[in-house]
PDB file of C-alpha atoms in Angstrom:
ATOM      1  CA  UNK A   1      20.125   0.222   0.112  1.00 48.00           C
ATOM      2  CA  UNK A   2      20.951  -0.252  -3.378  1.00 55.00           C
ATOM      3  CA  UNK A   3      23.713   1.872  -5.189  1.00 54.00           C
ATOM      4  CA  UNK A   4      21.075   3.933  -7.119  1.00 62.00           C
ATOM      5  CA  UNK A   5      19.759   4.734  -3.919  1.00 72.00           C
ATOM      6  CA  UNK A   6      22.896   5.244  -1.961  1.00 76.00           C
ATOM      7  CA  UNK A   7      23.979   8.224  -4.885  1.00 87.00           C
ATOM      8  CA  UNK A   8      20.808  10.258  -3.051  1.00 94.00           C
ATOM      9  CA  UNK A   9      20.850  12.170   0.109  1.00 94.00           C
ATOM     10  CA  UNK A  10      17.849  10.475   1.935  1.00 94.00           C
ATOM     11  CA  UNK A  11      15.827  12.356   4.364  1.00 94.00           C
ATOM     12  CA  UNK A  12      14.591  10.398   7.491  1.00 93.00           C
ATOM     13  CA  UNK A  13      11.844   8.295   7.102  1.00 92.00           C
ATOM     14  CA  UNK A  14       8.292   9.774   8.043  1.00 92.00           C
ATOM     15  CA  UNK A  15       7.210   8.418  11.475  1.00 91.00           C
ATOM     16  CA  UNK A  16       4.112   7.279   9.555  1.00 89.00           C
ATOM     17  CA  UNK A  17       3.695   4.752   7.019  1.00 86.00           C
ATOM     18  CA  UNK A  18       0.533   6.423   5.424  1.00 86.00           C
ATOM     19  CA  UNK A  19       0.147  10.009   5.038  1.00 89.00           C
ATOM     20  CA  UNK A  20      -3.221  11.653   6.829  1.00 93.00           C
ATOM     21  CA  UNK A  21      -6.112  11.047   5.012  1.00 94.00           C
ATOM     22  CA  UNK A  22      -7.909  14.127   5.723  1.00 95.00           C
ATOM     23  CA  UNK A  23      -4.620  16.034   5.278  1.00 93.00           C
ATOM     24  CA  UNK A  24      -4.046  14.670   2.313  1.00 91.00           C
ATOM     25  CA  UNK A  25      -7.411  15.150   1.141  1.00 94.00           C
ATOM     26  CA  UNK A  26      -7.817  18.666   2.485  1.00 91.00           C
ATOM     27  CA  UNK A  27      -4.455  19.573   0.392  1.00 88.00           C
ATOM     28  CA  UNK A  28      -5.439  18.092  -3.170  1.00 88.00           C
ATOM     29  CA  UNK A  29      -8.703  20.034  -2.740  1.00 90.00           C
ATOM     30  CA  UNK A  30      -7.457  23.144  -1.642  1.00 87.00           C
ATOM     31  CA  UNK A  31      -5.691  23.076  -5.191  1.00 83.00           C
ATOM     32  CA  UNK A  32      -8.895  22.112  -6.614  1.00 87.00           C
ATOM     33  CA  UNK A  33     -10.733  25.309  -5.057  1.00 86.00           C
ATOM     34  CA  UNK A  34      -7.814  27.689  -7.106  1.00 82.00           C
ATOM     35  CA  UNK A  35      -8.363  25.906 -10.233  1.00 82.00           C
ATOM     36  CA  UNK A  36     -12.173  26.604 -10.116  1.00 84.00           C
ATOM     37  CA  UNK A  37     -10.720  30.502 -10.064  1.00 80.00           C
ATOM     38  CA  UNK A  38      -9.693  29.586 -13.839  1.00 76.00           C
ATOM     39  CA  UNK A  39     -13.047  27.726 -15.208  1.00 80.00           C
ATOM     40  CA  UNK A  40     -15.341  28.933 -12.850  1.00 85.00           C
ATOM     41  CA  UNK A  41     -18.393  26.968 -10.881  1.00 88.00           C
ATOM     42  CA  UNK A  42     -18.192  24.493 -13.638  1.00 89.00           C
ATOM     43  CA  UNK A  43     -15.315  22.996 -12.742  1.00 88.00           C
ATOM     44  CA  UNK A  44     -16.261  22.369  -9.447  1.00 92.00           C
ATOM     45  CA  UNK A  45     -19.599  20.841 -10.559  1.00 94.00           C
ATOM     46  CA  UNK A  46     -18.000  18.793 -13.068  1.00 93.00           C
ATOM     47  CA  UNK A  47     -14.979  17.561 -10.238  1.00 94.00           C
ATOM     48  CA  UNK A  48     -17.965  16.612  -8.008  1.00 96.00           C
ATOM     49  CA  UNK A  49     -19.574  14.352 -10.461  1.00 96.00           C
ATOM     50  CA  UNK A  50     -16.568  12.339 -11.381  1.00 94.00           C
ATOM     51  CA  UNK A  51     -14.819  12.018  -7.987  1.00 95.00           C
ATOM     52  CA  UNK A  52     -18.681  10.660  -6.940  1.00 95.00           C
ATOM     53  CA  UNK A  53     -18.597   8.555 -10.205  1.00 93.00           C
ATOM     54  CA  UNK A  54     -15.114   6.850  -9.768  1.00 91.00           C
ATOM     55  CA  UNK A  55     -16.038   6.464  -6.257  1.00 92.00           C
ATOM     56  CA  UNK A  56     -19.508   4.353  -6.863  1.00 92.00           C
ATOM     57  CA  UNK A  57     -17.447   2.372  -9.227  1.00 90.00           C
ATOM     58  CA  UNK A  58     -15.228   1.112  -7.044  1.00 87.00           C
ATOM     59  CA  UNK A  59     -18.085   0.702  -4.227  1.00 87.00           C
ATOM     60  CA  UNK A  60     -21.009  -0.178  -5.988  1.00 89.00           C
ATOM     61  CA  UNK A  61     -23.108   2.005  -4.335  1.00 90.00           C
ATOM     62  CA  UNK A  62     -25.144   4.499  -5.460  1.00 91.00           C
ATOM     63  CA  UNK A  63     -23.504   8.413  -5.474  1.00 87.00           C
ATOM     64  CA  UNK A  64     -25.474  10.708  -3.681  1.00 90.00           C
ATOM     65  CA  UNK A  65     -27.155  13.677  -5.200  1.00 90.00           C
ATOM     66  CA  UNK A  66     -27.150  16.101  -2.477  1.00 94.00           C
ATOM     67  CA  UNK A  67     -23.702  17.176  -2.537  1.00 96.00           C
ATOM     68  CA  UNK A  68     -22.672  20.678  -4.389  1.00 94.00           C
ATOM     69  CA  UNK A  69     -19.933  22.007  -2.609  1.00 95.00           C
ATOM     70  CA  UNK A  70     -15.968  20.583  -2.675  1.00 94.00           C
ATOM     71  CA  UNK A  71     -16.174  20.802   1.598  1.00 95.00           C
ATOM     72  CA  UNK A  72     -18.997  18.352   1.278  1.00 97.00           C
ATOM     73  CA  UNK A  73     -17.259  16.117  -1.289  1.00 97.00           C
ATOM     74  CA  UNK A  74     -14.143  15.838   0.968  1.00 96.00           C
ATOM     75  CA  UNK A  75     -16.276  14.945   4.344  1.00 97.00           C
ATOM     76  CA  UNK A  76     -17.934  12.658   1.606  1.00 96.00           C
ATOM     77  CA  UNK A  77     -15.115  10.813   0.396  1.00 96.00           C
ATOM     78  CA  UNK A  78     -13.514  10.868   3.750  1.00 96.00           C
ATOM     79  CA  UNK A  79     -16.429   8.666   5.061  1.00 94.00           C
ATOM     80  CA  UNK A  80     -15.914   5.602   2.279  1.00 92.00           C
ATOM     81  CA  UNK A  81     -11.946   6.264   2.953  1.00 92.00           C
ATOM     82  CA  UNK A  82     -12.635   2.453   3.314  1.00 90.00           C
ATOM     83  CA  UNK A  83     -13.704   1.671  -0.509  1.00 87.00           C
ATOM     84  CA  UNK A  84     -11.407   4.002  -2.071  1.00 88.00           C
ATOM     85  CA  UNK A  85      -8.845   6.468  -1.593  1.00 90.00           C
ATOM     86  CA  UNK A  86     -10.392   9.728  -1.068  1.00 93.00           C
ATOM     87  CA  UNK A  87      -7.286  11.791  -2.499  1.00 91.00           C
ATOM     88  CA  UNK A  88      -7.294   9.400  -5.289  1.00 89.00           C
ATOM     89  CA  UNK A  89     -10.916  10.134  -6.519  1.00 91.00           C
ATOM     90  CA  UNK A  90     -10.225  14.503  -5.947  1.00 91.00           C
ATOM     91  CA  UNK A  91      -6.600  13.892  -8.175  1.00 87.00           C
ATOM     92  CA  UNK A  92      -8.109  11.476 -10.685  1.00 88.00           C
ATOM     93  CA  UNK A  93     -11.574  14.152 -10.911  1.00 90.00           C
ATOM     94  CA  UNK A  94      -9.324  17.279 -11.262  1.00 87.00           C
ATOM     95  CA  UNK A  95      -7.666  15.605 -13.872  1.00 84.00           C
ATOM     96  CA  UNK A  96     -10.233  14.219 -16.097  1.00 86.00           C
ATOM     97  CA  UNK A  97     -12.092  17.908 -15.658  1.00 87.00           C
ATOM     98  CA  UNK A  98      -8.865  19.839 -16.537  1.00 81.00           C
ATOM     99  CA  UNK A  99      -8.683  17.762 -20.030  1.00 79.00           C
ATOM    100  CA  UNK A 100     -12.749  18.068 -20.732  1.00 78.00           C
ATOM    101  CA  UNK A 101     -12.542  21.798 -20.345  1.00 75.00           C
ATOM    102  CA  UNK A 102      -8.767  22.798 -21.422  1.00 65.00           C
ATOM    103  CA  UNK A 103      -8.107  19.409 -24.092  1.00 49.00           C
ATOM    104  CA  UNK A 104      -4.448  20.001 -22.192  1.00 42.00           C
ATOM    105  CA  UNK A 105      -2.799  20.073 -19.098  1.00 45.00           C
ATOM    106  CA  UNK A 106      -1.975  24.002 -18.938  1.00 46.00           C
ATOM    107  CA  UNK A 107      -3.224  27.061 -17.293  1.00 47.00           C
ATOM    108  CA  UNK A 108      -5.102  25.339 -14.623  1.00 44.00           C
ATOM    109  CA  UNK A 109      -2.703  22.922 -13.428  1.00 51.00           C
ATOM    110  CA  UNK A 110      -0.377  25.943 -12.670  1.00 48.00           C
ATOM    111  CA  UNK A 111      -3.404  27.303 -10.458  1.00 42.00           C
ATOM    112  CA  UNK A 112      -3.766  23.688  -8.665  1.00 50.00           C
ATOM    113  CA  UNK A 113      -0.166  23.475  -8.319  1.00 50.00           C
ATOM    114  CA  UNK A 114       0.028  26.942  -7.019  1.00 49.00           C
ATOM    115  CA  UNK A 115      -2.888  26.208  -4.490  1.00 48.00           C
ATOM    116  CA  UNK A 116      -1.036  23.481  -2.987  1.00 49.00           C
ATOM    117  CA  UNK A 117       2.319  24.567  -2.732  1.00 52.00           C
ATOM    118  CA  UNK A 118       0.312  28.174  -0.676  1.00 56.00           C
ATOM    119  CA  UNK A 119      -1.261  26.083   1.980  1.00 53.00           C
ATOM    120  CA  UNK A 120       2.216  23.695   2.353  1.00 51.00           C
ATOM    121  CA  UNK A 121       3.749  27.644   2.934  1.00 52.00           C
ATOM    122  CA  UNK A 122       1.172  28.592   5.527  1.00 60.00           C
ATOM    123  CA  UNK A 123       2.519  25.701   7.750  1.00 56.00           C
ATOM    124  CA  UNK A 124       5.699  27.455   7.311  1.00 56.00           C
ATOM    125  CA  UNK A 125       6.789  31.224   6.695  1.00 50.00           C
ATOM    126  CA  UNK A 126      10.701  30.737   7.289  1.00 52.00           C
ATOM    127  CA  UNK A 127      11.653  29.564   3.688  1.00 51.00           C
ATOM    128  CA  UNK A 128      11.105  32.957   2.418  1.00 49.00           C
ATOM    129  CA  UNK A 129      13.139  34.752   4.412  1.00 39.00           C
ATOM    130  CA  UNK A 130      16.301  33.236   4.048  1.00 48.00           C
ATOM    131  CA  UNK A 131      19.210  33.256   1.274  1.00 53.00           C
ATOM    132  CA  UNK A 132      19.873  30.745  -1.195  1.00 64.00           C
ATOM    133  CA  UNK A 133      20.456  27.348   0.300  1.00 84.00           C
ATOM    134  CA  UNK A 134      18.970  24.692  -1.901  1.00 90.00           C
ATOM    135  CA  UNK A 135      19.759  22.322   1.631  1.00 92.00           C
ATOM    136  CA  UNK A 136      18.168  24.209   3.771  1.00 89.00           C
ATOM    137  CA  UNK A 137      14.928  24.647   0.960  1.00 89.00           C
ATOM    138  CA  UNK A 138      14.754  20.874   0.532  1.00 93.00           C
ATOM    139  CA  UNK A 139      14.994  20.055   4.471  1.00 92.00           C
ATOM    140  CA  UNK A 140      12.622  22.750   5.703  1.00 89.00           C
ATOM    141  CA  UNK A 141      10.451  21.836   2.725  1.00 89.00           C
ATOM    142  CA  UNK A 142      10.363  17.860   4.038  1.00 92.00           C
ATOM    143  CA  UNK A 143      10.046  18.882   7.638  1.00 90.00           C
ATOM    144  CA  UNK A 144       7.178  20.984   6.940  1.00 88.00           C
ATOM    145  CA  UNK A 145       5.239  18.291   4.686  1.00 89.00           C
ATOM    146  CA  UNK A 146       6.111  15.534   7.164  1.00 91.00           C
ATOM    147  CA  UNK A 147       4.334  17.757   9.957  1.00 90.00           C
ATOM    148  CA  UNK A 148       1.590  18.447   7.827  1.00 88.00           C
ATOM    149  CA  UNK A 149       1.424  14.400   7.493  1.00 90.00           C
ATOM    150  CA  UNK A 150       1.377  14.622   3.785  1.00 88.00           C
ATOM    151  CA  UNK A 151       5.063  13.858   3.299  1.00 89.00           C
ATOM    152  CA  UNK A 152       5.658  10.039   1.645  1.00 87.00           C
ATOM    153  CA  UNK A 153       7.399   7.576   3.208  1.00 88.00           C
ATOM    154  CA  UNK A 154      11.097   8.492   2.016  1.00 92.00           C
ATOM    155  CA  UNK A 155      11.984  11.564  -0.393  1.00 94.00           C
ATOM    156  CA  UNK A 156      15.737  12.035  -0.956  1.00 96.00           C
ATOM    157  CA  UNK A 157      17.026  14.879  -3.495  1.00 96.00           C
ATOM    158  CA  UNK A 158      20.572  14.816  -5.531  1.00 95.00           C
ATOM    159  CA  UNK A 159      22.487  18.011  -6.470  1.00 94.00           C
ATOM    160  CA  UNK A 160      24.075  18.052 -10.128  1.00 94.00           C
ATOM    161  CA  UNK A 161      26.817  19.425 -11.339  1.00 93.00           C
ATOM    162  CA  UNK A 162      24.907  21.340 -14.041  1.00 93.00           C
ATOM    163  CA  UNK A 163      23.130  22.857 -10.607  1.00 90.00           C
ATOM    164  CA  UNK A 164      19.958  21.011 -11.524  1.00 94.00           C
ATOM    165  CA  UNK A 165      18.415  18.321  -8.757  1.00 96.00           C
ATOM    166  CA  UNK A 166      16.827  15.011  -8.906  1.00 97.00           C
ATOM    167  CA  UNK A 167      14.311  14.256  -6.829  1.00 96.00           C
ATOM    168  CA  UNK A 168      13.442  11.304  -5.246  1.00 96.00           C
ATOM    169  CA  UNK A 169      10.091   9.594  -3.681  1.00 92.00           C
ATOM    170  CA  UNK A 170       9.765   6.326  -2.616  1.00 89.00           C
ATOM    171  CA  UNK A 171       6.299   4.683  -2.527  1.00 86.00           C
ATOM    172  CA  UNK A 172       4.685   7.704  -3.038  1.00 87.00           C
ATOM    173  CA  UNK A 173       0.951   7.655  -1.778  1.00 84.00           C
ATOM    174  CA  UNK A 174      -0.359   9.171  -5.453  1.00 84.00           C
ATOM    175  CA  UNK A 175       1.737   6.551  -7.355  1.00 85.00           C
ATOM    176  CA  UNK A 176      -1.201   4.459  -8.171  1.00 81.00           C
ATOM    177  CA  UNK A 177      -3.756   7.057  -8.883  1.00 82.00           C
ATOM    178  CA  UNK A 178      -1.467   8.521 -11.307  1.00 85.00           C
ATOM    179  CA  UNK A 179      -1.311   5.095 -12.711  1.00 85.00           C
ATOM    180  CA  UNK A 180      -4.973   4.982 -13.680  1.00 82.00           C
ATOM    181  CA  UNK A 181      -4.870   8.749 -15.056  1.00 82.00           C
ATOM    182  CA  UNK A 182      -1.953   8.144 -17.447  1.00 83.00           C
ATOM    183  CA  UNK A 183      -3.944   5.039 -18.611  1.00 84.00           C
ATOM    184  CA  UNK A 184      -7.015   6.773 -19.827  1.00 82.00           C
ATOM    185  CA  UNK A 185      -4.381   9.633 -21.380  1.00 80.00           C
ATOM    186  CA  UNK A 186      -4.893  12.307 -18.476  1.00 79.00           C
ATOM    187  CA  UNK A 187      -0.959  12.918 -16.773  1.00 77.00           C
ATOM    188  CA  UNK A 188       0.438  15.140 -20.003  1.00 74.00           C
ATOM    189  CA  UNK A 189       1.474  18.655 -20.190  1.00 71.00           C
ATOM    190  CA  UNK A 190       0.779  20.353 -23.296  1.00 69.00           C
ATOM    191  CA  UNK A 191       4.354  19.589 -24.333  1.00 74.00           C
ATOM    192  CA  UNK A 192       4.179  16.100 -24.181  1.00 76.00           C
ATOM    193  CA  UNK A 193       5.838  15.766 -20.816  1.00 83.00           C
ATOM    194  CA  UNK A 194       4.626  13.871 -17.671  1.00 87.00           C
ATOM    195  CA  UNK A 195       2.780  16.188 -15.339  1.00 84.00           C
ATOM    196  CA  UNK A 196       3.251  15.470 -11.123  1.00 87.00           C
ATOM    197  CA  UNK A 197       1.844  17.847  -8.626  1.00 81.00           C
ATOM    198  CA  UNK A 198       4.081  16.672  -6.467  1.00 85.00           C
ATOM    199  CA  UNK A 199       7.216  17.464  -8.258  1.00 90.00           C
ATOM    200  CA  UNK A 200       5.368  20.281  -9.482  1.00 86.00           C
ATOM    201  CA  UNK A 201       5.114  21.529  -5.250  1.00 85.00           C
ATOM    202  CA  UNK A 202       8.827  21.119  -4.950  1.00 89.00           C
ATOM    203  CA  UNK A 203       9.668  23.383  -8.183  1.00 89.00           C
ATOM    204  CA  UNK A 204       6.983  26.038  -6.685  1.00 85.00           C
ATOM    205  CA  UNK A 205       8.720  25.652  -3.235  1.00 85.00           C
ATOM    206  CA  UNK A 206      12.330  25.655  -4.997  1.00 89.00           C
ATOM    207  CA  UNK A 207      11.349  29.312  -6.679  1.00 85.00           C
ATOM    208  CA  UNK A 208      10.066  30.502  -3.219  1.00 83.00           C
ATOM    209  CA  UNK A 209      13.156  29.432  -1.364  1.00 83.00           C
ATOM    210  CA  UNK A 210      15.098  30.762  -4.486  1.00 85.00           C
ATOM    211  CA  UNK A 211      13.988  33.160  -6.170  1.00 83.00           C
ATOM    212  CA  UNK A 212      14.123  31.685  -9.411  1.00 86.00           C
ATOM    213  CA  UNK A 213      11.860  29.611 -11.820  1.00 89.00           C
ATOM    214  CA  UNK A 214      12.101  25.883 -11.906  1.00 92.00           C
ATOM    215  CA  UNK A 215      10.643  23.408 -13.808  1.00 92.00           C
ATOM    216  CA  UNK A 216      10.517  19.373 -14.124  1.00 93.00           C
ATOM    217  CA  UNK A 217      10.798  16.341 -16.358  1.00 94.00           C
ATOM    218  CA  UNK A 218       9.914  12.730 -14.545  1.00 94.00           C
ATOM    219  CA  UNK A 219      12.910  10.594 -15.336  1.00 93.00           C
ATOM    220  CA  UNK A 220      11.720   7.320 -13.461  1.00 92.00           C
ATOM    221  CA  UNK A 221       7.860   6.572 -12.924  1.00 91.00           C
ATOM    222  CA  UNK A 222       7.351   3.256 -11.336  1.00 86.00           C
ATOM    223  CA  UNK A 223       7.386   1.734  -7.680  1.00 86.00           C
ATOM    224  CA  UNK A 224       8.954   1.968  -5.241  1.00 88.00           C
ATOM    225  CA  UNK A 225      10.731   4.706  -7.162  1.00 90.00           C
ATOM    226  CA  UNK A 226       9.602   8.211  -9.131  1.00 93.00           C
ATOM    227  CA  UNK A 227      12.355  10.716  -9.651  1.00 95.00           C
ATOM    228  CA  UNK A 228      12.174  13.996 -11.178  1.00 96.00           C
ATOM    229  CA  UNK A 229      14.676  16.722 -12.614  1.00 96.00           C
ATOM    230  CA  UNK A 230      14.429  20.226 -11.176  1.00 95.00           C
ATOM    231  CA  UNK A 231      15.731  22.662 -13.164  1.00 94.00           C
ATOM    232  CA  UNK A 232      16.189  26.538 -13.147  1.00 92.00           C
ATOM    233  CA  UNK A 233      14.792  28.225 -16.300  1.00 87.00           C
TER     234      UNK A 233
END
C-alpha cells in the first residue's frame, strides 16, 4: 500500500469485486423517481429516451418503443447488462436530462441525491439514533452499503484537523461513466465544482448521523483513486 494510501483508515474490502447490478441499478433509479418530483413526467420521459439511446449506441440494436415507465427501463437495461452497464446508461440519462431542463446541476440533483441516500437509510435505521461519532457514521454507513451490495471495492475516510474528512474510493464502479459525462460537459454544479452522487450520499448520510450540513469538493478524480472533502457548513 502506498504512503498516500497508508495516511487513510481503510475499511475491509467488499467480499465482492463488482457491486449488484440490479442493486445498483435499483438505487440510481430510485434517485431518478425523486427527481421526476422536481420536473415532473417529463423528466422521466426524457431519462427513458436517452438511457435507451446511449444504450443502442453501444449495442447497435434498435431501442424499443414500448417502454414508458423507469421499472420497465431498469428490467430493460438489466437484460443487455451484457452490452452496457445498466447503472451507467440511468447516471449518464439523469445527467444529460438534469442539464436540458435546469442548464445546471442544482435543485434536482439535491432531490436525486436525497433519493438515494433515503433508500441506503431504509437498510438501516440505527444511524439516527445515536450521538455524534463521525467513526461509528462512516462504519455503519460502509457496512450498510456493502450489504446492500452497492459498496465499491475499498472506501477509506481521513479525519482533519480542521474537523473536515477526506474520503476515499478505490475503483469506484461509476468512475467511468462519470468519465463520459464530464466529457460532453455534464458533472458541474452550478458553482463550477465537480458534482458525485456518491460523495454527495456520504455528506447526506454525514448530516443524518450528525446533525449538521456537509458539503464536498472532489480533490482527486482518476483511477484507482477519487477522493473528496467533507465539510460542515
Amino acid at each position: 500500500m502506498s504512503d498516500f494510501i497508508s495516511d487513510f483508515k481503510m475499511f475491509e474490502r467488499t467480499p465482492y469485486e463488482q457491486p449488484d447490478t440490479r442493486a445498483i441499478t435499483e438505487l440510481v433509479m430510485r434517485g431518478v423517481k425523486e427527481e421526476e418530483k422536481v420536473y415532473g413526467p417529463v423528466f422521466t420521459i426524457k431519462v427513458i429516451g436517452y438511457a435507451l439511446r446511449l444504450v443502442s449506441k453501444y449495442s447497435g440494436e434498435a431501442p424499443p418503443e414500448d417502454i414508458k415507465t423507469l421499472d420497465q427501463l431498469t428490467e430493460y437495461l438489466l437484460s443487455k447488462k451484457d452490452k452496457f452497464p445498466p447503472h451507467w446508461a440511468v447516471l449518464w440519462a439523469q445527467f444529460v436530462t438534469e442539464k436540458k431542463l435546469e442548464g445546471a446541476r442544482g435543485a434536482g440533483t439535491r432531490f436525486m441525491n436525497m433519493g438515494i441516500t433515503q433508500r441506503v437509510l431504509e437498510s438501516d435505521g440505527d444511524v439516527r439514533l445515536k450521538k455524534i461519532d463521525i467513526d461509528y457514521v462512516l462504519k455503519t454507513l460502509h457496512k450498510t452499503i456493502v450489504g446492500m451490495k452497492v459498496a465499491p471495492l475499498e472506501m477509506g475516510y481521513k479525519k482533519n484537523e480542521d474537523e473536515s474528512i477526506d474520503i476515499l474510493y478505490r475503483n469506484c464502479y461509476f468512475l467511468d461513466a462519470c468519465k463520459l459525462a464530464l466529457d460532453e460537459g455534464l458533472l458541474k454544479r452550478q458553482d463550477g465544482r465537480m458534482v458525485c452522487s456518491i460523495f454527495a450520499l456520504v455528506c447526506h448520510y454525514l448530516k443524518i448521523g450528525t446533525g449538521y450540513e456537509w458539503d464536498y469538493i472532489i480533490s482527486k478524480f482518476e483511477k484507482p483513486n477519487c477522493i473528496a472533502k467533507c465539510f460542515m457548513i
